[in-house]
Structure formats: C-alpha cells, structure tokens
Amino acid sequence: MRNKMNEILIHSKRCFINHQFIEATIHILNRKIFKIYVGEKKMDGISFSDYGNLIVMPGIIDAHVHINEPGREDWEGFDTATKAAAIGGVTTLIEMPLNASPVTTNVDAFILKQNASRDKLHVNCGFYGGIIPTNTDDIEELIKSGVFGIKGFLTHSGIDEFPNVSQENLEKIAPILKKYDIPLLLHCELTDVEVPEVKNQKNYQEYLHSRPQHWETNAIELALNVQEKHDIKVHIVHLSASEGIERINKRKSLTDKLTVETCPHYLYFNAEEIPDASPIYKCAPPIREQKNNDLLWESLLNDGFNFLSSDHSPAPPKRKQLESGDFFKAWGGIAGLQFTLPILWTEGKKRGLELEKLIPLLTENPAKFLGLENQKGKLQEGFDADITIWNDSQEFEIVEDSIYHKHKATPYLNEVVVGKVIHTFVNGVQVVENSELKNLRKGELLLKTNCLSHESGNPKR
Ligand SMILES: [Zn+2]
C-alpha cells in the first residue's frame, strides 16, 4: 500500500513547465515528481491541493550563500539560514568555504562543516571548497569528498585565514579542476593603489571609489586568462562592474566554460540613494551608480548572466558598524537570501523582465552550473519534488518580524515588494504552508560525488 503521507497532487492554473505556464497537476510520490498531468486531475485516496492562480515553479537554487557555521555561529547558522531560505522559496543552497572557522580548505574542515549542519537543514545544502595559497595539495581530496566547486579570492577576503590567491596558485590546481570538471569560482577584484585617498570613512561615495571598476575588470582579465589557458570551468561571482560585461560576453561566445552571476542588491539599489553612515549596504564589490546598474539590467535582459544568487553574507550588527557608520571598518556583506525572489521581481517588472526569463535564472540555470540538471531545477517527471508556490501580484512590506535570518539587519528592511512565497516543498514534503514553517529538518546534505553517481543511475541516497 502506498504511503499517503508521501503522496500528493498539486494543481494550479499556472505551473511553470517547459518554460511556459500551463494548467497542470503535479503528482508527488516519495520525494519525487512522479507524474505531471495537463489540466486538473484528481485521484481517489490521494490528497489534492488546488493552488488556483498561484505560480507553481521549481524550487529556487541559491548557489552563493555564507552560513558561517561552525566557528562564527554568532553571525549566522544552518538552522536560521535554511529557515529563511525555505520561507523565501529557496529549496537548495550551496554554502561558501568562508566565513566558517575553520575555513573549508581541507577535508577535515569540510567534515567538521558537514557535521555542524546535521539535523539543522530545512532545505537542501551543498558546499564549495576553498583555494588559498597554502592548500593547493588539498584540492583533489576536497573534490573527491564532494564539494561542488572551488572558490578563491583575488583580493583580501576579509577573513585572514582565507588569504587571496595568485594566478600561479590557480594555475597549479587547474589540471585537477579539469580532471574532475569542477568549476573555479572567483571573487574578481584585483587590488591596486590607483584609488583616491579616503577623507571621510562614513561617506558612501568614498567607499564606492575605493573599490573601482578597474579592480573588477583587471581581475576578470586574469580569470579569463586562466580559463582560456587551461580550458577549465571558471565562474565569476557577483559581478558589479558593467565595464566587465563586454569582455565576458566576448569570451562566452567562444566557450561554455565561462559563467557569471550577479545578485539582487546590485540590481535593486543604486549608489546615489545610499545614505552616508549606513554600512548595512556595504558589500564588495560595492553597489555602484544607477548608470552602471542599468547596464547590468540590460545584460540580464539580454541573457548575459548565467544565473542569479543572493550572496547572503550576514554579520552581527556590531561587525556591520551600524552604530559608528564607518564603511571601511564594517563587514562587507548583504543579508537577504529570504528576499531574492520578491526583490528581483519587484525591480524586474518595472524593467520589462518576464517571469519566463526570471524563473530559469533562479532554478534551471544554477542547477546546470552545479551539475544537478538531471534532478533539480525543473518541474519534470523523475525530478526531486522541490517546489516553490508564490503569488506574483501580492504586495508586502519586509518587516523585522518576518525575517528568519539570525540578524534582522538587512538593507531590504521596510521595502515594499511584490511577489510573496506562500508554500514551499522540499524533497516532496511541505516545509512552508501559508508563509509559515511547517515540517522542519527535511533538507538533505548534498555531495557532488553522490549527485554524479545519481546521474549515472546508481543513486547512493
Ligand atoms: Zn560571497
């Protein structure tokens, strides 16, 4: 007899299937999408949920999140971050090798992190490993233990135990990355002294000018050199400088091994509107002027970005220097993985972004980047039943009480946005019902190595 707990029918007039909205019924059985029926289909003995005109789409995959546990649990943690994710319709996230302590630069640290995440995952969670100048010999073992990519910085990361790497360091590990077909993720800023002297540390314009566009474009040039020379997968995280777009597009026309992401905060805020003494907006690279951000949007609308991610990177209010207002002393990082969908939709709508374009940037495309394209990112028979159900016309204000991250400090506070996540399913289980958490700890720890064997028809899970 079938276990009714694990079997449900979800119906909506607007299911996002094969890149279009159709009326369909999705039959979930034992964690998977068992069948998809066009139109409305009820079956005896199986619970049927009618979601009317709500959008039913694949769960959001956020490929760039900092959770900081173990070691910096006072900044963020698996429990709070994955609760925020679930509420925001994010069903899978991939966690960065910093700012946990220890940083994830060898297998021992990776195991510590996996252990720290146990019984705290409310959505699926995988991990990246990190490259620093001293761990090039650890990279192969890290890859074999299941990381989804290797992340490096080309400028100071903000965390002393995660120093930046040189081109030489990257070239040393390139053959290993190629052997396993694992992407190299790069924070592209290359520091030089061609910056104005700082007079007022509370002035946003001075902070902005302290991290100029050419830092990004010089680093991108280095990244592209490594990519081309070794024919490896290189991913540019959080592009902010529009001056880098042309060069990236040129290389992308020649290879599918170069990918690039940007984040909601670069698309939603403009430097002109950021008040002085408000380091809640501090991130690196910085949020630039409207003219620049218009070009990021133009690129997005012309398919210039492979996917979008939150770069959720919270810190305690004290570290964010919220009292002192000092942009230069403050931790750089924006907290907000819960709000990726409404932030992008609110601004995108004004700019002619269609849902048919937005949804793949949050689902199918990051799945492809992570090598999960045969199990996640689409509503398709046989795929994992990770599903986000939302109202694309419901307006709401982001208030403190509704924030699930550890710290409520986010520049999105008090914004009135449109697009509310109502229900979330993770691995076939409803974890959010009517915008409230329901079943906890239904997320799964994802290892790239397991996903690969899964793809080859030999599931370990
Ligand atoms: Zn980051």
Short mmCIF file of C-alpha atoms and ligand atoms in Angstrom, two decimals:
data_model
loop_
_atom_site.label_atom_id
_atom_site.label_comp_id
_atom_site.label_asym_id
_atom_site.label_seq_id
_atom_site.Cartn_x
_atom_site.Cartn_y
_atom_site.Cartn_z
CA MET A 1 0.00 0.00 0.00
CA ARG A 2 1.20 3.46 -0.85
CA ASN A 3 2.18 5.73 1.99
CA LYS A 4 -0.33 8.55 1.70
CA MET A 5 1.90 10.91 3.69
CA ASN A 6 4.33 10.90 0.79
CA GLU A 7 1.81 11.18 -1.99
CA ILE A 8 0.03 14.37 -3.02
CA LEU A 9 -1.42 16.12 -6.03
CA ILE A 10 -0.68 19.80 -6.56
CA HIS A 11 -2.83 21.69 -9.03
CA SER A 12 -2.54 25.21 -10.39
CA LYS A 13 -3.60 27.08 -13.48
CA ARG A 14 -0.04 28.43 -13.69
CA CYS A 15 2.55 25.68 -13.41
CA PHE A 16 5.92 26.59 -14.95
CA ILE A 17 6.69 23.60 -17.14
CA ASN A 18 8.92 23.55 -20.23
CA HIS A 19 9.43 27.32 -19.96
CA GLN A 20 5.74 28.17 -20.10
CA PHE A 21 2.81 28.48 -17.76
CA ILE A 22 0.18 25.78 -18.14
CA GLU A 23 -2.64 24.37 -16.06
CA ALA A 24 -1.34 21.14 -14.63
CA THR A 25 -1.48 18.70 -11.75
CA ILE A 26 1.80 17.54 -10.28
CA HIS A 27 1.78 14.12 -8.69
CA ILE A 28 4.39 13.86 -5.93
CA LEU A 29 5.34 10.42 -4.70
CA ASN A 30 8.19 9.53 -2.37
CA ARG A 31 10.22 12.75 -2.70
CA LYS A 32 9.96 12.88 -6.49
CA ILE A 33 7.74 14.30 -9.17
CA PHE A 34 6.13 11.05 -10.22
CA LYS A 35 3.82 12.35 -12.96
CA ILE A 36 2.68 15.61 -14.45
CA TYR A 37 -0.86 15.72 -15.85
CA VAL A 38 -2.02 18.54 -18.09
CA GLY A 39 -5.12 20.19 -16.57
CA GLU A 40 -6.85 19.19 -13.36
CA LYS A 41 -6.59 15.59 -12.23
CA LYS A 42 -7.98 14.18 -9.00
CA MET A 43 -7.33 10.62 -7.91
CA ASP A 44 -9.07 8.51 -5.29
CA GLY A 45 -7.27 8.37 -1.98
CA ILE A 46 -4.61 10.97 -2.83
CA SER A 47 -4.70 14.38 -1.21
CA PHE A 48 -5.36 17.14 -3.76
CA SER A 49 -4.26 20.75 -3.21
CA ASP A 50 -5.67 23.37 -5.53
CA TYR A 51 -3.49 26.46 -5.68
CA GLY A 52 -5.71 28.33 -8.13
CA ASN A 53 -3.74 31.04 -9.90
CA LEU A 54 -0.61 30.86 -7.76
CA ILE A 55 2.62 30.20 -9.63
CA VAL A 56 3.93 26.68 -9.12
CA MET A 57 7.58 26.53 -10.13
CA PRO A 58 10.77 24.58 -9.38
CA GLY A 59 12.33 25.49 -6.03
CA ILE A 60 14.89 28.28 -6.11
CA ILE A 61 18.54 27.18 -6.13
CA ASP A 62 20.80 29.76 -4.48
CA ALA A 63 24.37 28.87 -5.47
CA HIS A 64 26.08 31.52 -3.31
CA VAL A 65 25.38 31.61 0.43
CA HIS A 66 27.56 32.20 3.51
CA ILE A 67 26.31 30.42 6.63
CA ASN A 68 29.43 30.83 8.82
CA GLU A 69 28.95 27.69 10.92
CA PRO A 70 30.93 26.21 12.63
CA GLY A 71 33.00 28.87 14.30
CA ARG A 72 31.01 32.01 13.60
CA GLU A 73 27.56 30.93 14.70
CA ASP A 74 27.02 34.39 16.13
CA TRP A 75 27.00 35.65 12.52
CA GLU A 76 24.61 33.08 11.02
CA GLY A 77 23.93 29.35 11.24
CA PHE A 78 22.47 26.41 9.35
CA ASP A 79 19.22 26.47 11.32
CA THR A 80 18.38 30.14 10.79
CA ALA A 81 19.76 30.45 7.25
CA THR A 82 17.88 27.42 5.96
CA LYS A 83 14.67 28.52 7.68
CA ALA A 84 14.98 31.88 5.89
CA ALA A 85 15.68 30.00 2.67
CA ALA A 86 12.55 27.84 3.00
CA ILE A 87 10.35 30.86 3.74
CA GLY A 88 11.84 32.58 0.68
CA GLY A 89 11.16 29.62 -1.61
CA VAL A 90 14.82 28.56 -1.79
CA THR A 91 14.89 24.76 -1.70
CA THR A 92 18.60 24.21 -2.37
CA LEU A 93 21.59 26.35 -1.46
CA ILE A 94 25.32 25.94 -1.84
CA GLU A 95 27.44 27.21 1.00
CA MET A 96 30.73 29.07 0.62
CA PRO A 97 34.06 27.92 2.16
CA LEU A 98 34.25 31.08 4.25
CA ASN A 99 33.34 32.53 6.81
CA ALA A 100 33.11 29.41 8.94
CA SER A 101 36.01 28.69 11.24
CA PRO A 102 37.89 26.68 10.22
CA VAL A 103 37.51 27.76 6.60
CA THR A 104 36.73 24.89 4.21
CA THR A 105 40.18 24.45 2.70
CA ASN A 106 40.83 20.79 3.53
CA VAL A 107 38.86 17.61 4.07
CA ASP A 108 38.98 17.76 7.88
CA ALA A 109 37.38 21.21 7.85
CA PHE A 110 34.84 20.02 5.29
CA ILE A 111 33.83 17.13 7.55
CA LEU A 112 33.52 19.49 10.53
CA LYS A 113 31.20 21.67 8.49
CA GLN A 114 29.07 18.74 7.34
CA ASN A 115 28.77 17.60 10.95
CA ALA A 116 27.82 21.12 12.05
CA SER A 117 24.96 21.09 9.54
CA ARG A 118 23.41 17.82 10.69
CA ASP A 119 19.81 17.99 11.90
CA LYS A 120 19.74 21.70 11.05
CA LEU A 121 18.93 21.63 7.35
CA HIS A 122 15.45 22.83 6.47
CA VAL A 123 16.36 22.94 2.77
CA ASN A 124 18.95 21.03 0.73
CA CYS A 125 22.50 22.20 1.20
CA GLY A 126 25.75 21.52 -0.63
CA PHE A 127 29.19 23.07 -0.22
CA TYR A 128 32.12 24.62 -2.04
CA GLY A 129 35.74 24.15 -1.04
CA GLY A 130 38.25 27.00 -0.96
CA ILE A 131 41.64 27.67 -2.55
CA ILE A 132 44.24 29.64 -0.58
CA PRO A 133 47.99 29.91 -1.33
CA THR A 134 48.90 27.08 1.06
CA ASN A 135 46.37 24.36 0.23
CA THR A 136 46.90 23.55 -3.44
CA ASP A 137 47.73 19.96 -2.41
CA ASP A 138 44.39 19.59 -0.61
CA ILE A 139 42.18 20.43 -3.57
CA GLU A 140 41.95 16.97 -5.13
CA GLU A 141 40.84 15.37 -1.85
CA LEU A 142 38.31 18.14 -1.28
CA ILE A 143 36.84 17.50 -4.71
CA LYS A 144 36.74 13.77 -4.09
CA SER A 145 34.85 14.35 -0.85
CA GLY A 146 32.03 16.09 -2.66
CA VAL A 147 32.37 19.86 -2.99
CA PHE A 148 30.53 21.50 -5.90
CA GLY A 149 33.31 23.88 -6.84
CA ILE A 150 36.45 25.60 -5.61
CA LYS A 151 36.22 29.26 -4.58
CA GLY A 152 39.10 31.71 -4.48
CA PHE A 153 39.62 35.41 -3.90
CA LEU A 154 41.85 37.70 -5.95
CA THR A 155 41.82 40.37 -3.23
CA HIS A 156 41.71 40.19 0.57
CA SER A 157 38.63 38.20 1.54
CA GLY A 158 38.00 39.97 4.82
CA ILE A 159 38.90 36.76 6.66
CA ASP A 160 42.61 36.46 7.47
CA GLU A 161 42.59 32.66 7.37
CA PHE A 162 41.29 32.81 3.80
CA PRO A 163 44.03 34.78 2.00
CA ASN A 164 43.75 35.64 -1.66
CA VAL A 165 45.46 33.61 -4.36
CA SER A 166 47.71 34.47 -7.29
CA GLN A 167 47.39 33.39 -10.90
CA GLU A 168 50.22 30.96 -10.16
CA ASN A 169 48.19 29.29 -7.36
CA LEU A 170 45.21 28.96 -9.68
CA GLU A 171 47.30 27.51 -12.49
CA LYS A 172 48.70 24.94 -10.12
CA ILE A 173 45.24 23.50 -9.40
CA ALA A 174 43.87 23.97 -12.92
CA PRO A 175 44.78 20.42 -14.08
CA ILE A 176 42.91 18.94 -11.09
CA LEU A 177 39.85 21.09 -11.77
CA LYS A 178 39.96 19.97 -15.37
CA LYS A 179 40.33 16.31 -14.45
CA TYR A 180 37.15 16.41 -12.33
CA ASP A 181 35.36 19.05 -14.43
CA ILE A 182 34.80 21.17 -11.31
CA PRO A 183 34.26 24.95 -11.60
CA LEU A 184 36.63 27.53 -10.19
CA LEU A 185 34.60 30.35 -8.61
CA LEU A 186 36.43 33.64 -8.39
CA HIS A 187 35.83 36.81 -6.42
CA CYS A 188 37.06 39.20 -9.07
CA GLU A 189 38.69 42.29 -7.58
CA LEU A 190 42.40 42.86 -8.14
CA THR A 191 43.66 45.45 -5.70
CA ASP A 192 45.98 48.28 -6.75
CA VAL A 193 46.83 51.74 -5.42
CA GLU A 194 45.03 53.62 -8.18
CA VAL A 195 42.36 54.80 -5.75
CA PRO A 196 41.61 58.19 -4.23
CA GLU A 197 42.70 58.97 -0.68
CA VAL A 198 39.91 58.46 1.84
CA LYS A 199 38.89 61.51 3.87
CA ASN A 200 35.57 60.54 5.41
CA GLN A 201 35.07 56.86 6.22
CA LYS A 202 31.34 57.38 6.64
CA ASN A 203 30.86 58.67 3.11
CA TYR A 204 29.42 56.08 0.74
CA GLN A 205 30.84 57.72 -2.37
CA GLU A 206 34.33 57.44 -0.88
CA TYR A 207 33.77 53.77 -0.14
CA LEU A 208 32.48 53.25 -3.69
CA HIS A 209 35.52 54.95 -5.20
CA SER A 210 37.87 52.92 -3.00
CA ARG A 211 36.87 49.78 -4.96
CA PRO A 212 36.80 51.00 -8.57
CA GLN A 213 35.52 49.17 -11.64
CA HIS A 214 39.03 48.55 -12.92
CA TRP A 215 39.75 46.32 -9.92
CA GLU A 216 36.99 44.08 -11.18
CA THR A 217 37.91 44.25 -14.86
CA ASN A 218 41.61 43.55 -14.15
CA ALA A 219 40.65 40.52 -12.09
CA ILE A 220 38.23 39.36 -14.79
CA GLU A 221 41.08 39.56 -17.29
CA LEU A 222 43.16 37.30 -15.04
CA ALA A 223 40.25 34.89 -14.61
CA LEU A 224 39.68 34.73 -18.36
CA ASN A 225 43.37 34.07 -18.96
CA VAL A 226 43.33 31.10 -16.60
CA GLN A 227 40.09 29.84 -18.14
CA GLU A 228 41.41 30.04 -21.68
CA LYS A 229 44.89 28.72 -20.98
CA HIS A 230 43.70 25.61 -19.12
CA ASP A 231 40.26 25.17 -20.71
CA ILE A 232 38.62 24.85 -17.29
CA LYS A 233 35.26 25.98 -15.97
CA VAL A 234 35.55 29.44 -14.44
CA HIS A 235 32.67 31.22 -12.73
CA ILE A 236 32.72 34.93 -11.91
CA VAL A 237 30.73 35.51 -8.75
CA HIS A 238 28.73 38.68 -8.02
CA LEU A 239 29.63 40.86 -11.00
CA SER A 240 29.04 44.53 -10.16
CA ALA A 241 31.18 46.37 -12.75
CA SER A 242 29.32 46.80 -16.02
CA GLU A 243 32.68 47.55 -17.68
CA GLY A 244 33.41 43.82 -17.40
CA ILE A 245 30.38 42.72 -19.37
CA GLU A 246 31.73 43.15 -22.89
CA ARG A 247 34.91 41.20 -22.21
CA ILE A 248 32.98 38.39 -20.52
CA ASN A 249 30.46 38.19 -23.37
CA LYS A 250 33.24 38.02 -25.93
CA ARG A 251 34.82 35.04 -24.21
CA LYS A 252 31.44 33.42 -23.59
CA SER A 253 30.76 33.47 -27.32
CA LEU A 254 33.74 31.13 -27.69
CA THR A 255 33.28 28.76 -24.76
CA ASP A 256 30.54 27.44 -22.50
CA LYS A 257 33.05 27.03 -19.67
CA LEU A 258 32.81 30.65 -18.56
CA THR A 259 29.82 31.61 -16.42
CA VAL A 260 28.84 34.74 -14.49
CA GLU A 261 26.32 35.67 -11.83
CA THR A 262 25.06 38.86 -10.25
CA CYS A 263 22.99 39.47 -7.12
CA PRO A 264 19.73 41.21 -6.18
CA HIS A 265 21.44 44.06 -4.28
CA TYR A 266 23.35 45.19 -7.38
CA LEU A 267 20.09 45.21 -9.32
CA TYR A 268 17.86 46.81 -6.69
CA PHE A 269 19.87 49.56 -5.00
CA ASN A 270 21.86 52.44 -6.53
CA ALA A 271 24.85 54.24 -5.01
CA GLU A 272 23.10 57.60 -5.39
CA GLU A 273 20.43 56.53 -2.90
CA ILE A 274 22.71 55.04 -0.26
CA PRO A 275 22.93 57.42 2.67
CA ASP A 276 26.21 58.18 4.38
CA ALA A 277 27.00 56.29 7.60
CA SER A 278 24.89 53.28 6.54
CA PRO A 279 27.24 50.31 6.19
CA ILE A 280 24.25 47.99 6.12
CA TYR A 281 24.68 48.50 2.34
CA LYS A 282 28.35 47.58 2.36
CA CYS A 283 29.41 44.72 0.16
CA ALA A 284 32.36 44.01 -2.08
CA PRO A 285 32.46 44.73 -4.92
CA PRO A 286 30.28 47.70 -3.99
CA ILE A 287 26.81 48.64 -5.18
CA ARG A 288 27.54 51.12 -7.99
CA GLU A 289 25.74 54.05 -9.63
CA GLN A 290 22.41 53.77 -11.39
CA LYS A 291 24.02 54.16 -14.81
CA ASN A 292 26.13 51.08 -14.11
CA ASN A 293 23.20 49.12 -12.70
CA ASP A 294 21.06 49.95 -15.74
CA LEU A 295 23.75 48.22 -17.81
CA LEU A 296 23.65 45.18 -15.50
CA TRP A 297 19.90 45.02 -16.14
CA GLU A 298 20.41 45.40 -19.88
CA SER A 299 22.81 42.48 -19.75
CA LEU A 300 20.39 40.41 -17.66
CA LEU A 301 17.54 41.06 -20.11
CA ASN A 302 19.87 40.01 -22.96
CA ASP A 303 20.81 36.72 -21.27
CA GLY A 304 24.24 37.98 -20.18
CA PHE A 305 24.04 36.30 -16.76
CA ASN A 306 24.03 32.56 -16.33
CA PHE A 307 22.16 32.75 -13.05
CA LEU A 308 21.39 34.96 -10.06
CA SER A 309 22.35 34.29 -6.45
CA SER A 310 21.89 36.09 -3.13
CA ASP A 311 25.49 36.16 -1.81
CA HIS A 312 23.76 36.12 1.58
CA SER A 313 26.56 37.14 3.96
CA PRO A 314 25.32 38.38 7.31
CA ALA A 315 27.27 39.59 10.32
CA PRO A 316 26.29 40.81 13.78
CA PRO A 317 25.22 44.50 13.90
CA LYS A 318 28.43 45.41 15.71
CA ARG A 319 30.57 43.94 12.92
CA LYS A 320 28.46 45.83 10.43
CA GLN A 321 29.42 49.02 12.33
CA LEU A 322 25.80 50.08 12.34
CA GLU A 323 26.44 52.46 15.23
CA SER A 324 29.68 54.01 14.05
CA GLY A 325 28.59 54.19 10.41
CA ASP A 326 32.16 53.50 9.26
CA PHE A 327 32.08 51.91 5.81
CA PHE A 328 35.76 51.00 5.95
CA LYS A 329 35.67 49.17 9.28
CA ALA A 330 32.36 47.42 8.61
CA TRP A 331 31.99 43.83 7.46
CA GLY A 332 31.11 43.71 3.78
CA GLY A 333 28.12 41.51 3.10
CA ILE A 334 24.39 41.77 2.50
CA ALA A 335 21.92 39.57 4.34
CA GLY A 336 18.84 38.66 2.37
CA LEU A 337 18.54 35.17 0.87
CA GLN A 338 14.92 35.15 2.02
CA PHE A 339 14.05 38.02 -0.32
CA THR A 340 15.76 37.17 -3.60
CA LEU A 341 12.52 36.40 -5.44
CA PRO A 342 10.42 39.46 -4.46
CA ILE A 343 13.38 41.86 -4.79
CA LEU A 344 14.19 40.69 -8.31
CA TRP A 345 10.55 40.55 -9.35
CA THR A 346 9.70 43.98 -7.92
CA GLU A 347 12.50 45.71 -9.80
CA GLY A 348 12.40 43.38 -12.80
CA LYS A 349 8.71 44.02 -13.50
CA LYS A 350 9.46 47.73 -13.89
CA ARG A 351 12.17 46.91 -16.39
CA GLY A 352 10.25 44.53 -18.59
CA LEU A 353 11.59 41.30 -17.10
CA GLU A 354 9.29 38.41 -17.79
CA LEU A 355 8.80 35.51 -15.41
CA GLU A 356 9.72 33.13 -18.23
CA LYS A 357 13.19 34.70 -18.11
CA LEU A 358 13.49 35.22 -14.36
CA ILE A 359 12.50 31.73 -13.21
CA PRO A 360 15.22 29.78 -15.10
CA LEU A 361 17.84 32.23 -13.75
CA LEU A 362 16.89 31.07 -10.25
CA THR A 363 16.24 27.38 -10.92
CA GLU A 364 17.25 25.56 -14.10
CA ASN A 365 20.40 27.58 -14.77
CA PRO A 366 22.06 27.25 -11.33
CA ALA A 367 21.12 23.53 -11.43
CA LYS A 368 23.05 23.23 -14.66
CA PHE A 369 26.05 25.07 -13.23
CA LEU A 370 26.11 22.71 -10.24
CA GLY A 371 25.70 19.56 -12.31
CA LEU A 372 22.24 18.98 -10.80
CA GLU A 373 20.39 19.47 -14.08
CA ASN A 374 19.13 15.88 -14.18
CA GLN A 375 17.43 16.03 -10.80
CA LYS A 376 16.68 19.64 -9.86
CA GLY A 377 15.66 22.98 -11.37
CA LYS A 378 12.67 21.88 -13.41
CA LEU A 379 9.17 20.57 -12.90
CA GLN A 380 9.70 17.33 -14.73
CA GLU A 381 8.81 13.70 -14.11
CA GLY A 382 11.52 11.91 -12.16
CA PHE A 383 12.97 15.12 -10.73
CA ASP A 384 13.20 15.90 -7.00
CA ALA A 385 9.96 17.40 -5.72
CA ASP A 386 11.46 20.75 -4.71
CA ILE A 387 8.69 23.23 -5.45
CA THR A 388 8.03 26.91 -4.77
CA ILE A 389 4.49 28.28 -4.89
CA TRP A 390 4.03 32.04 -4.86
CA ASN A 391 1.74 34.93 -5.60
CA ASP A 392 3.37 37.19 -8.18
CA SER A 393 0.96 40.06 -7.53
CA GLN A 394 0.84 40.11 -3.72
CA GLU A 395 2.46 43.19 -2.24
CA PHE A 396 4.00 43.15 1.22
CA GLU A 397 6.36 45.12 3.40
CA ILE A 398 9.54 43.49 4.67
CA VAL A 399 9.25 43.88 8.43
CA GLU A 400 11.58 42.68 11.16
CA ASP A 401 9.21 40.02 12.47
CA SER A 402 9.08 38.31 9.10
CA ILE A 403 12.87 37.88 8.83
CA TYR A 404 14.21 34.44 9.64
CA HIS A 405 17.98 35.04 9.32
CA LYS A 406 19.86 35.24 12.59
CA HIS A 407 20.26 39.03 12.37
CA LYS A 408 17.47 41.24 11.16
CA ALA A 409 19.96 43.79 9.83
CA THR A 410 19.32 43.90 6.09
CA PRO A 411 19.04 46.79 3.65
CA TYR A 412 15.78 45.23 2.44
CA LEU A 413 14.04 46.08 5.73
CA ASN A 414 10.94 48.28 5.23
CA GLU A 415 10.99 47.81 1.46
CA VAL A 416 7.55 47.27 -0.05
CA VAL A 417 7.89 44.50 -2.57
CA VAL A 418 5.70 42.35 -4.77
CA GLY A 419 5.78 38.55 -5.05
CA LYS A 420 5.13 36.53 -1.91
CA VAL A 421 6.15 32.93 -1.40
CA ILE A 422 3.18 31.06 0.05
CA HIS A 423 4.18 27.38 0.07
CA THR A 424 7.48 25.52 -0.27
CA PHE A 425 8.08 21.82 -0.79
CA VAL A 426 11.48 20.22 -0.16
CA ASN A 427 12.04 16.64 -1.27
CA GLY A 428 8.30 16.13 -1.60
CA VAL A 429 7.46 17.43 1.89
CA GLN A 430 5.66 20.72 2.50
CA VAL A 431 8.02 22.78 4.66
CA VAL A 432 6.21 26.11 4.31
CA GLU A 433 2.43 26.46 4.38
CA ASN A 434 0.74 29.87 4.09
CA SER A 435 4.13 31.55 4.54
CA GLU A 436 4.83 29.77 7.81
CA LEU A 437 7.25 26.96 8.56
CA LYS A 438 5.61 23.59 8.86
CA ASN A 439 7.84 20.50 8.78
CA LEU A 440 11.40 21.09 9.91
CA ARG A 441 14.67 19.35 9.01
CA LYS A 442 13.53 17.99 5.65
CA GLY A 443 16.60 19.28 3.80
CA GLU A 444 19.32 16.97 2.57
CA LEU A 445 23.07 17.35 2.67
CA LEU A 446 24.20 17.28 -0.95
CA LEU A 447 27.56 15.95 -2.03
CA LYS A 448 28.62 16.47 -5.62
CA THR A 449 30.05 12.96 -5.69
CA ASN A 450 26.67 11.45 -4.74
CA CYS A 451 24.90 13.53 -7.35
CA LEU A 452 27.27 12.24 -10.00
CA SER A 453 26.59 8.61 -9.14
CA HIS A 454 22.89 9.50 -9.02
CA GLU A 455 23.14 10.78 -12.58
CA SER A 456 24.81 7.62 -13.74
CA GLY A 457 21.79 5.66 -12.50
CA ASN A 458 23.31 4.44 -9.26
CA PRO A 459 21.76 6.53 -6.52
CA LYS A 460 23.55 6.29 -3.20
CA ARG A 461 20.95 8.26 -1.34
ZN ZN B 1 30.11 35.70 -1.23
#
